[in-house]
Coordinates of C-alpha atoms in Angstrom, one line a residue:
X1 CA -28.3 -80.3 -265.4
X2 CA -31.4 -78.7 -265.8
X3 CA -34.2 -78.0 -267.8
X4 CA -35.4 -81.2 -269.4
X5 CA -39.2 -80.1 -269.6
X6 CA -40.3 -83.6 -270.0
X7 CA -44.0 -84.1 -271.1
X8 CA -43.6 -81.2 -273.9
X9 CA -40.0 -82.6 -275.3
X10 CA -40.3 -85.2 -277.9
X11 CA -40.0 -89.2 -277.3
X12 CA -36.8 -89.4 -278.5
X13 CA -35.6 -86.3 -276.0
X14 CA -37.0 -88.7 -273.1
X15 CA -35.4 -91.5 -274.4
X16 CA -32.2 -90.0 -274.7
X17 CA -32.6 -88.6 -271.2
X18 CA -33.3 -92.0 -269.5
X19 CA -30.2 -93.1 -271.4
X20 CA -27.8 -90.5 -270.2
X21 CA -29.3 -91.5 -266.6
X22 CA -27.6 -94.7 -267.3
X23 CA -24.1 -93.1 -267.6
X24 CA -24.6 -91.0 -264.4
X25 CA -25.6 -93.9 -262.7
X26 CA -22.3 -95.6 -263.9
X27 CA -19.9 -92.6 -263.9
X28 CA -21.2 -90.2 -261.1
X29 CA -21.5 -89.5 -257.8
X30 CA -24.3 -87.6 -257.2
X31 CA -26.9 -85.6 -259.7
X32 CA -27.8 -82.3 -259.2
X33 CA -31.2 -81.6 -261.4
X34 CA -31.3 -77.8 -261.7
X35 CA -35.0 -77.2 -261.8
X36 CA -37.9 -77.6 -264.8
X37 CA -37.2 -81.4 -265.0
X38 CA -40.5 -81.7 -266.0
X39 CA -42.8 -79.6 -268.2
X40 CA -45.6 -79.9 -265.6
X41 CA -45.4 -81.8 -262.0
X42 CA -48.6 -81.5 -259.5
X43 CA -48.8 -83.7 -256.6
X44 CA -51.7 -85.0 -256.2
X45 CA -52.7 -87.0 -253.0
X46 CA -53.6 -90.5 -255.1
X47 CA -52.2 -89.6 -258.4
X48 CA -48.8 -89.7 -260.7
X49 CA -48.9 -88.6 -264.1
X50 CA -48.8 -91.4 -266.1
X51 CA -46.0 -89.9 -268.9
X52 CA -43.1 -89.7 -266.0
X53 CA -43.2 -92.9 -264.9
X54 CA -40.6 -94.2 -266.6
X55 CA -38.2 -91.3 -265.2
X56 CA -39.4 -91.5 -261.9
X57 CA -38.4 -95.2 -261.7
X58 CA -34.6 -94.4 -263.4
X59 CA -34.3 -91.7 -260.6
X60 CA -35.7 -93.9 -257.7
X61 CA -32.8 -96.3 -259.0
X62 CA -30.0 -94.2 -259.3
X63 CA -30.8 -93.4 -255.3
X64 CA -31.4 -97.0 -254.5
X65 CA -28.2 -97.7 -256.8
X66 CA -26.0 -95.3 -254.3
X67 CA -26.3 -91.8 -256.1
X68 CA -28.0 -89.3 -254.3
X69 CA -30.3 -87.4 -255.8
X70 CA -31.1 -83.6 -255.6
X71 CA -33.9 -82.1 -256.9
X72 CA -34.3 -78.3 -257.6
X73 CA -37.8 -76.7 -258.0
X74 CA -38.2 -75.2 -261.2
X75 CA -41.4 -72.5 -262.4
X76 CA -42.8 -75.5 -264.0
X77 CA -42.7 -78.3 -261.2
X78 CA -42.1 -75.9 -257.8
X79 CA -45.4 -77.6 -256.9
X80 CA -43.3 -81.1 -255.5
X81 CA -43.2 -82.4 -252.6
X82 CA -44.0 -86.0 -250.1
X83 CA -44.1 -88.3 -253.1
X84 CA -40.8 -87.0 -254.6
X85 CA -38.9 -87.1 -251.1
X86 CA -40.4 -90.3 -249.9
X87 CA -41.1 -92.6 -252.7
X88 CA -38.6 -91.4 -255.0
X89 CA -36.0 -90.9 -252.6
X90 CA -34.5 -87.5 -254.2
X91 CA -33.7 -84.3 -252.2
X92 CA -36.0 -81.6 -253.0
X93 CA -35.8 -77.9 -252.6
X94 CA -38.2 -75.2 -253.6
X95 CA -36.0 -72.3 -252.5
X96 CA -32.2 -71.9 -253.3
X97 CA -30.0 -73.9 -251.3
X98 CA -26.6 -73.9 -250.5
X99 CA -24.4 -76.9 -250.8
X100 CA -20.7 -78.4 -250.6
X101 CA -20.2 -80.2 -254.1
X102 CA -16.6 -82.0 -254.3
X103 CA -14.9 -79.6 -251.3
X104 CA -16.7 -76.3 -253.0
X105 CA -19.3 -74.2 -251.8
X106 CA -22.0 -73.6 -254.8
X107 CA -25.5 -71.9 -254.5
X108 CA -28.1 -73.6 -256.5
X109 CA -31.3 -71.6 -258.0
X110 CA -33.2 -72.0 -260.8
X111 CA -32.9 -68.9 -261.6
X112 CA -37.0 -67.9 -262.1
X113 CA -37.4 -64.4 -260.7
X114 CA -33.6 -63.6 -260.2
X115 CA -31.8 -60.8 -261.3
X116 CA -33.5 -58.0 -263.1
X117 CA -35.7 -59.8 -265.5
X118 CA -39.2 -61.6 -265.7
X119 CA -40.5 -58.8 -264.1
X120 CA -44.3 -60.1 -265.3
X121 CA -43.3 -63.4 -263.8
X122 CA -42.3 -62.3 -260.7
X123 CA -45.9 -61.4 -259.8
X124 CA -47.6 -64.3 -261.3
X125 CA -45.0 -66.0 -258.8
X126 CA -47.1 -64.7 -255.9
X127 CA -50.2 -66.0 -257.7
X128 CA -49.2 -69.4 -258.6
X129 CA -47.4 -70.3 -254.9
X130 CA -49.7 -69.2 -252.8
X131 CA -51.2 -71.8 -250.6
X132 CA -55.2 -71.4 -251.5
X133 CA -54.4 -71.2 -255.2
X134 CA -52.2 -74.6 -254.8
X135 CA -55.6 -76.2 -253.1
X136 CA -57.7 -75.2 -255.5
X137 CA -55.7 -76.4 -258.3
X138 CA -55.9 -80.2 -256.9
X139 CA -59.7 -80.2 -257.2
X140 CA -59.1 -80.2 -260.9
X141 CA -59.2 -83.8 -262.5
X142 CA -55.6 -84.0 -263.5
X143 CA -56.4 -84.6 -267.0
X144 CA -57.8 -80.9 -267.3
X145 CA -54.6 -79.5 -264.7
X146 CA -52.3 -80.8 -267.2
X147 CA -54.2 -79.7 -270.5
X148 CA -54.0 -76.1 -268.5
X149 CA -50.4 -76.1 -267.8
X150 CA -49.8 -77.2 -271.0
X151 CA -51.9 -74.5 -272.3
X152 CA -49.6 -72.0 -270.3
X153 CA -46.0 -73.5 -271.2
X154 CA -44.1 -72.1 -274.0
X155 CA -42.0 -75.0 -274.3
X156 CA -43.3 -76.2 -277.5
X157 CA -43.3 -72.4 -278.8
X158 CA -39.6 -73.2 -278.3
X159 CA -39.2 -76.5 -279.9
X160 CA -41.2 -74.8 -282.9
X161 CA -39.2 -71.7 -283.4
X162 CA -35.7 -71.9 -281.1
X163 CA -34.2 -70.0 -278.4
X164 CA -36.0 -66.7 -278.6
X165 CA -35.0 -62.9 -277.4
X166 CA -36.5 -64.0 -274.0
X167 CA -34.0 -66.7 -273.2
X168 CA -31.0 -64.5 -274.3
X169 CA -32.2 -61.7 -272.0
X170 CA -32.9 -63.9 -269.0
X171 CA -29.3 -65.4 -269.8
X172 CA -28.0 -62.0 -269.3
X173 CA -29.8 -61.2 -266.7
X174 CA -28.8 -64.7 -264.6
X175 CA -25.6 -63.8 -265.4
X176 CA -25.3 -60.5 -263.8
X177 CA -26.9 -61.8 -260.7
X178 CA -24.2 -64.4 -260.7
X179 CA -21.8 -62.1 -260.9
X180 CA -23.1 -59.7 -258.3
X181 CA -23.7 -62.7 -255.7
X182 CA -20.0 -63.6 -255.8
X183 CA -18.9 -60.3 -255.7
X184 CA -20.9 -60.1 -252.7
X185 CA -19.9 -63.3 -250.8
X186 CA -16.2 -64.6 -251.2
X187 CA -17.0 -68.2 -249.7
X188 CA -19.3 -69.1 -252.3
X189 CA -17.2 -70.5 -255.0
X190 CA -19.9 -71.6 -258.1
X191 CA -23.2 -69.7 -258.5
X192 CA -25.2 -72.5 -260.5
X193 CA -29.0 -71.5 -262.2
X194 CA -30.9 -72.7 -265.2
X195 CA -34.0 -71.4 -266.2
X196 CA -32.4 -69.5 -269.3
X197 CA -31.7 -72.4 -271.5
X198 CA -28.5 -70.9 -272.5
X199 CA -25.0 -73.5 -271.2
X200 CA -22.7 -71.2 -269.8
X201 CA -19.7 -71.9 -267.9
X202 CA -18.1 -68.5 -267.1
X203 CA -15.2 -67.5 -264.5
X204 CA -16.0 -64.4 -262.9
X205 CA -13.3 -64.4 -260.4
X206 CA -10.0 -66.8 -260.4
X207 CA -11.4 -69.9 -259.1
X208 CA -15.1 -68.5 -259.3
X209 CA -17.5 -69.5 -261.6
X210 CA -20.8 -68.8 -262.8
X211 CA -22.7 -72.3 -264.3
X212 CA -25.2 -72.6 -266.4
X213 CA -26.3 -75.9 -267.1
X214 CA -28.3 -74.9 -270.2
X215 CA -31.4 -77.5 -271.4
X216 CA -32.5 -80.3 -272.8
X217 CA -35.2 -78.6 -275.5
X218 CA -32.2 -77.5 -277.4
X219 CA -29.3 -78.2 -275.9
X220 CA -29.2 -81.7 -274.3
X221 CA -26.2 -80.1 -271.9
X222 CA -25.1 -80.8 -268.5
X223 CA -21.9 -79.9 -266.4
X224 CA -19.8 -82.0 -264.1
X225 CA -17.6 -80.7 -261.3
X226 CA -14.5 -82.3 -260.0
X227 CA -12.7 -81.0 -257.0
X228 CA -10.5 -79.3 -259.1
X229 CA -10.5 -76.9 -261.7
X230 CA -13.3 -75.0 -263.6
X231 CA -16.3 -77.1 -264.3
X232 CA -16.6 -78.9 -267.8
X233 CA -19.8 -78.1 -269.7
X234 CA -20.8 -81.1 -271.9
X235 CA -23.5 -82.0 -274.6
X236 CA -24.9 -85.8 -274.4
X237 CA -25.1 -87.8 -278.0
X238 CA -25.6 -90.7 -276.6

């Protein structure tokens, strides 16, 4: 799954999310978070924001429970790190990673920067991960960090108005470099990517998929993989 954005979704989104936590922690194995789990993450040295608390603790016991956890940076929490790893116990990765999920080979990515859109992004990219900029930003008092990202975000643009044009061109645009990354490389076997808010599950080859795990702003959809078959995309209502 992917794309929860938590700190800019509503209560009840949360609630709903911690909930649906519950039934992985009953009915999977392991929980692959796509990236943009959370609207804005910052790690400071002495410091957790105060509205994730409640997830941090469900994901610390899903991993203590026996379900690993990993952790994709998104454009919206990238900036993890220690405390996420150590404390909370998930696997975290900043860059795509390749992995074997249930005897397949699937490449994980976000999906910010890929393909041939967010061109603007793509250079604010180089702005926003570079080292100074990242030490500069923790001498803000977290109170103002977060007002700025939230200032930034266009999640609640979203809530307001729905999927725009953006998300249906980035969706496109995912898609393609999907399809040209298995084209590419016949081990890989699932390209998965969020980012676009858009579920997709999509066979580009026999056997081959492309997977979209959509959002939680709209969508509340995930995807589970067995070791056979094409992956299922669902939508929680729990």
């Amino acid at each position: 799954m992917s794309d929860v954005h938590l700190g800019a979704v509503p209560p009840d989104t949360e609630e709903a999310f911690r909930r649906w936590l519950l039934h992985v922690k009953e009915s999977g194995s392991r929980l692959i978070i796509n990236g943009d789990l959370f609207d804005f993450w910052f790690e400071y040295r002495r410091v957790v924001l105060a509205r994730h608390v409640r997830v941090l603790a469900a994901l610390a016991d899903l991993v203590e429970g026996g379900v690993p956890v990993l952790l994709m940076g998104g454009n919206h929490d990238w900036w993890g790190g220690s405390y996420l790893r150590d404390r909370i116990g998930v696997e975290f990765h900043q860059q795509p990673v390749r992995i074997e999920l249930e005897g397949r080979s699937v490449l994980l990515a976000h999906g910010d920067g890929l393909g041939a859109g967010d061109l603007g992004y793509r250079y604010l990219r180089l702005v926003l991960r570079n080292p100074f900029t990242r030490w500069l930003f923790r001498w803000l008092h977290p109170d103002l960090g977060a007002w700025v990202a939230e200032r930034v975000s266009g999640t609640r643009k979203e809530l307001r108005a729905g999927p725009g044009t953006q998300n249906e061109g980035r969706s496109g645009y995912l898609a393609d470099w999907a399809s040209d990354v298995l084209a590419g490389d016949a081990t890989i076997d699932i390209v998965a990517a969020g980012h676009a808010h858009a579920p997709l599950v999509q066979e580009v080859a026999p056997g081959r998929f492309y997977v979209n795990s959509g959002d939680w702003v709209v969508h509340r959809s995930y995807v589970t993989v067995t070791g056979s078959g094409a992956p299922v995309l669902h939508e929680w209502a729990g």
